[in-house]
Amino acid sequence: MKIRSSVFASFILIFEVIGIALFLRGFFPVPVRSSLSSKNKLSDLPAEPLTGRSPNSSRLPQPLFKRVVIMLVDAMREDFVFGPNGRMYMPYTRHVVERGSSQSFVAKARPPTVTMPRIKALTTGSIPGFIDVVMNLNSPALLEDNLIWQAKTAGKRMVFYGDDTWVRLFPKHFMEYDGTTSFFVSDYTEVDNNVTRHLDSTLKRDDWDILILHYLGLDHIGHISGPHSSLIQPKLLEMDDILKKIHSALISKEAEGSLPYLLVLCGDHGMSETGSHGGSSEPEVNTPLVLISPAFKRKVGMEKPGVVEQVDLTSTLALGLGLPISQNNVGRVIPSVLEETSLRDQLRFLHLNGHQLSCLLKDSMPDYEKEIGFEQFRVAEKAHGSWMKLYLEGNTSEVLSNMGKKVLKQYLEALAAMSSALSKQLGKYDMYSMITGMVFVFQLLLVLLLAMPEALSGAAAVDLPVLSALLSLPFYLLCLLLASVHVLVCTSAESSCYFCSLSWGLVFAAVAFSSAMFCILVSIATRRIPVGPKFRGTAPLGSSGGGGDWSLSELDVLLLAGTVGHTLSLAASSFVEEEHQTWYFLLNTLCLIVFQDVCRKYFREQSASEDEEEHILPSKDYHPSTYPKAEICSEKWLALATPLFTLVCCRLLRSLNQTGVQWAHLPDIGHWLNSSEHKMVLSLLSAFCLVLIYLLVQRRCSWVSKVALALGLLGVYSYRAAVGNVLFPWQHSSRTMSK
Amino acid sequence: MWDHEIRAMASSHAIIAASMLMATVIPAVALPGFSVYGTHLLWLYLVSGAVTAVSVAVFWLLGITPPTKKHTLGYKLSRFFRSCVYFFLSCLFFHTVVVLYGAPLIVSALETFSLAVLLTSLTTLRCLCVLGPNVQAWIRVFSRHGAMSVWDTCLQITVACTLVGAWVGAFPIPLDWDRPWQVWPVSCSLGALFGYLSGLVAAPAWIHYHRKQLIYKCK
């Protein structure tokens, strides 16, 4: 079947896009998001479970803390606090961790360990995936249910000083704020001083409930010189002093009878060995979490800090402040924080967290009833109900407290199971859809490559053996094989798979398409590659690409090697940042080789004709070459000059604008032209270029088009003059245009 | 059938390679503070000078240089003068090509010129020695099947290897490893030298391997 090249190309393009879309659908996991767009309200909370009688009020237990200070130090690794150098880097913190009334943990962050997703994780309790980084590039306000919104709705007064990402994510939520920009990445003193300067006055006041501080200096130092540099220690001492200041202020303000304070020291992500972050290596993922409050027992020595997930902090803070837990929260409350409260309150807190997690599970997984965690939670809830009945009857024996502890353990197991089920759903790749997508893409790519010589030839038509492929036996066998593979995979997959969820018609169409592509591929390949000498003899001379001419000239080698090399170079981050250098380089090489080809062609003919001159008899074909000699001469010079002219233009373009990361600061012509003392040069140059455009284009235009073109180009120049970039001839550069 | 020539080629290449190595080692021992990365330009000029001197001597002794048509001193001097002019023009040509590839025009002009001098002494000099200052002969040799003798094939191979080596040597420049050999023009000149050395080794080997199939058109 002969198809025109344009039709063939569009057909390939559409199906490639479908293949890539299928791959991406499998690669990016569906975010675990509650389908309800509203946020959790206090009235949504479940009642305390009670078997037998109707439940009484669904009141929350008393909050644990009255005031919370969250000190978030960007890029704080856990070994800065808990490591062997911790005593030297942060002496006061280490003292509180070892001997004060505190709880310390190592909080594991999830990749991407970049600040904005981590802030989102900490406030919503959900785990943003890589797709969130892509979809929220300019960080608009956070619309999901989150801790800050809940606090604002409950009337808590919040003060924030630090990275202005928070201000952008939560506009109008803070009673008082001062967002410092993180743009100047080489400054690590001013960014923190801008936060600390408000601290003294704020700590003296009584009118706030939550104070959030976000320090960026450590992150900047990490990016500049890494975690083992000499700048780290003074910065950590500074952070330690600030913690001491806050702690002393909170202690002095502590009043008897009221709820205690809570001071949280945490990091949003760690720092790799080179000082950067973003990945999932251990130092980047492990952050310290230190909770300081008189509500905790005093420690008697350094214990190894327990490991929790970073999002566990969200539910702990929500419950500690008496707020509803945000809807998409995946973390579970940290049990040791609740140790000092009564058993009834502990069970109630765990019940609330479990209820929230089970609602989220119900909402995001189609077969939630099969989850172990869900079952365990149901069982624990029932046991809680019967414990409540016994408790309310006034039973205070040992049996009650033992039973209560058992229910507690059941709750903790259920929470752990549900939390891990929700987290696992986020990181799963849908391998089957990915593989299917890749198979499509590669098949189409190979068909495109094999049909390329035909498609680009003069006839511009591709001969696809569709009919012969569809009527052959391998096609049907392949269809059967792929269909059976599909059924096998879909019935044995334990997770949901996008490709399996498609309707049977679509799946069968995809299977048939894939098999047909494969058969067409095989037949084109056997046609192209010369299988033996008998094919050469029988192939008609006129057919394009009959036997397949496989001798590659240097140009072909360069084009192939350059394409493959460019694709491979994208594996190195430096080459991705400086990809334009790769392009310049390959383009230059291409021009030079074209030039060499042209030289060879013309100079060899010239030398060949000169060789013939040396023979005694002037041969007959010397004469015809004299006739069109003038034409050949000008054509020759044009062909020789074109690659050189292209090279010079490319070189000019390179120095016109420096881009990339490494050499972006170097001065370039664009900079020079845009400065105000060279406006005359810029005006002349742009006027010249516009006139040149007109002269080159106007040859093919009708009279009306010529006038329109001239007016259009004049309009371009006038616009630029009005904006102030260039000058009209009657203006002097000293006079500025009034707005 | 060209065993004698192949052996002569191999030994001359060995002498040239040895001279290059000596141009590296002797100043490192004799001069204080000399290093390949540190005093790179000095080293470049030393190597170029060594290769030039040794190549001219070896080819003259072997009798490869094409004989002059006339034997007057004036003609010989004019030939020598033309060779020098071609050498200088070739330096300018390489300098232009490297600037077109992206080397800064004014800032590191001396480094770029030194690289051009190195490339010339590795490629053009050999052309001058083997073929003489005759542009037609050069065009003939570098066209597809224009090699007339074993030395022409050897010339093709070494020039191609040197240029490819210099081309490949430009790859590490965008990487941000901050190594001393990424400073301009160290990586390209080292690439050119390694290309030249591998060409010196590969040319006799290739000719020896293909000696049965090589057919040269007689002039």
mmCIF file of C-alpha atoms in Angstrom, chain A residues 40 44-51 55-61 315 319 323 325 329 331-333 338 342-360 373-374 376-388 404 407-415 418:
data_model
loop_
_atom_site.group_PDB
_atom_site.id
_atom_site.type_symbol
_atom_site.label_atom_id
_atom_site.label_comp_id
_atom_site.label_asym_id
_atom_site.label_seq_id
_atom_site.Cartn_x
_atom_site.Cartn_y
_atom_site.Cartn_z
ATOM 1 C CA ASN A 40 -12.107 18.190 57.126
ATOM 2 C CA ASP A 44 -17.005 15.588 60.497
ATOM 3 C CA LEU A 45 -15.200 13.885 63.299
ATOM 4 C CA PRO A 46 -16.511 10.507 64.355
ATOM 5 C CA ALA A 47 -17.967 9.965 67.767
ATOM 6 C CA GLU A 48 -16.098 8.099 70.404
ATOM 7 C CA PRO A 49 -16.891 4.464 69.837
ATOM 8 C CA LEU A 50 -19.192 2.947 72.348
ATOM 9 C CA THR A 51 -20.887 -0.394 72.015
ATOM 10 C CA PRO A 55 -22.630 7.684 71.123
ATOM 11 C CA ASN A 56 -22.427 10.880 73.058
ATOM 12 C CA SER A 57 -20.736 14.050 71.854
ATOM 13 C CA SER A 58 -17.990 13.775 69.346
ATOM 14 C CA ARG A 59 -15.852 16.146 71.230
ATOM 15 C CA LEU A 60 -12.159 16.130 70.788
ATOM 16 C CA PRO A 61 -10.001 15.500 73.784
ATOM 17 C CA SER A 315 -0.953 14.404 62.451
ATOM 18 C CA LEU A 319 -3.907 16.267 67.395
ATOM 19 C CA LEU A 323 -7.355 20.481 65.222
ATOM 20 C CA ILE A 325 -6.291 16.071 60.866
ATOM 21 C CA ASN A 329 -2.698 12.985 55.554
ATOM 22 C CA GLY A 331 1.238 9.890 58.440
ATOM 23 C CA ARG A 332 0.362 8.468 61.818
ATOM 24 C CA VAL A 333 0.641 10.094 65.180
ATOM 25 C CA LEU A 338 0.984 10.794 73.781
ATOM 26 C CA SER A 342 -4.642 9.360 79.973
ATOM 27 C CA LEU A 343 -5.407 6.038 78.331
ATOM 28 C CA ARG A 344 -8.829 7.188 77.257
ATOM 29 C CA ASP A 345 -7.386 10.227 75.484
ATOM 30 C CA GLN A 346 -4.653 8.152 73.873
ATOM 31 C CA LEU A 347 -7.192 5.728 72.466
ATOM 32 C CA ARG A 348 -9.300 8.618 71.290
ATOM 33 C CA PHE A 349 -6.378 10.251 69.468
ATOM 34 C CA LEU A 350 -5.475 6.998 67.762
ATOM 35 C CA HIS A 351 -9.076 6.425 66.834
ATOM 36 C CA LEU A 352 -9.285 9.857 65.185
ATOM 37 C CA ASN A 353 -6.119 9.277 63.220
ATOM 38 C CA GLY A 354 -7.244 5.813 62.185
ATOM 39 C CA HIS A 355 -10.618 7.100 61.105
ATOM 40 C CA GLN A 356 -8.991 9.732 58.915
ATOM 41 C CA LEU A 357 -6.645 7.190 57.368
ATOM 42 C CA SER A 358 -9.440 4.719 56.717
ATOM 43 C CA CYS A 359 -11.543 7.408 55.032
ATOM 44 C CA LEU A 360 -8.605 8.257 52.794
ATOM 45 C CA GLY A 373 -4.986 -2.257 57.829
ATOM 46 C CA PHE A 374 -8.635 -1.521 57.197
ATOM 47 C CA GLN A 376 -7.435 -4.298 61.735
ATOM 48 C CA PHE A 377 -8.835 -0.824 62.267
ATOM 49 C CA ARG A 378 -12.401 -2.120 62.269
ATOM 50 C CA VAL A 379 -11.468 -4.753 64.825
ATOM 51 C CA ALA A 380 -9.626 -2.204 66.973
ATOM 52 C CA GLU A 381 -12.558 0.185 66.799
ATOM 53 C CA LYS A 382 -14.930 -2.477 68.034
ATOM 54 C CA ALA A 383 -12.561 -3.374 70.858
ATOM 55 C CA HIS A 384 -12.310 0.325 71.711
ATOM 56 C CA GLY A 385 -16.098 0.501 71.878
ATOM 57 C CA SER A 386 -16.301 -2.314 74.365
ATOM 58 C CA TRP A 387 -13.437 -0.821 76.410
ATOM 59 C CA MET A 388 -15.318 2.503 76.548
ATOM 60 C CA GLY A 404 -6.779 -0.725 77.090
ATOM 61 C CA VAL A 407 -6.526 -1.991 72.148
ATOM 62 C CA LEU A 408 -3.739 0.563 71.928
ATOM 63 C CA LYS A 409 -1.449 -1.957 70.338
ATOM 64 C CA GLN A 410 -4.153 -3.012 67.883
ATOM 65 C CA TYR A 411 -4.691 0.598 66.910
ATOM 66 C CA LEU A 412 -0.966 1.145 66.394
ATOM 67 C CA GLU A 413 -0.682 -1.900 64.155
ATOM 68 C CA ALA A 414 -3.718 -0.839 62.129
ATOM 69 C CA LEU A 415 -2.342 2.668 61.721
ATOM 70 C CA MET A 418 -2.849 1.686 56.615
#
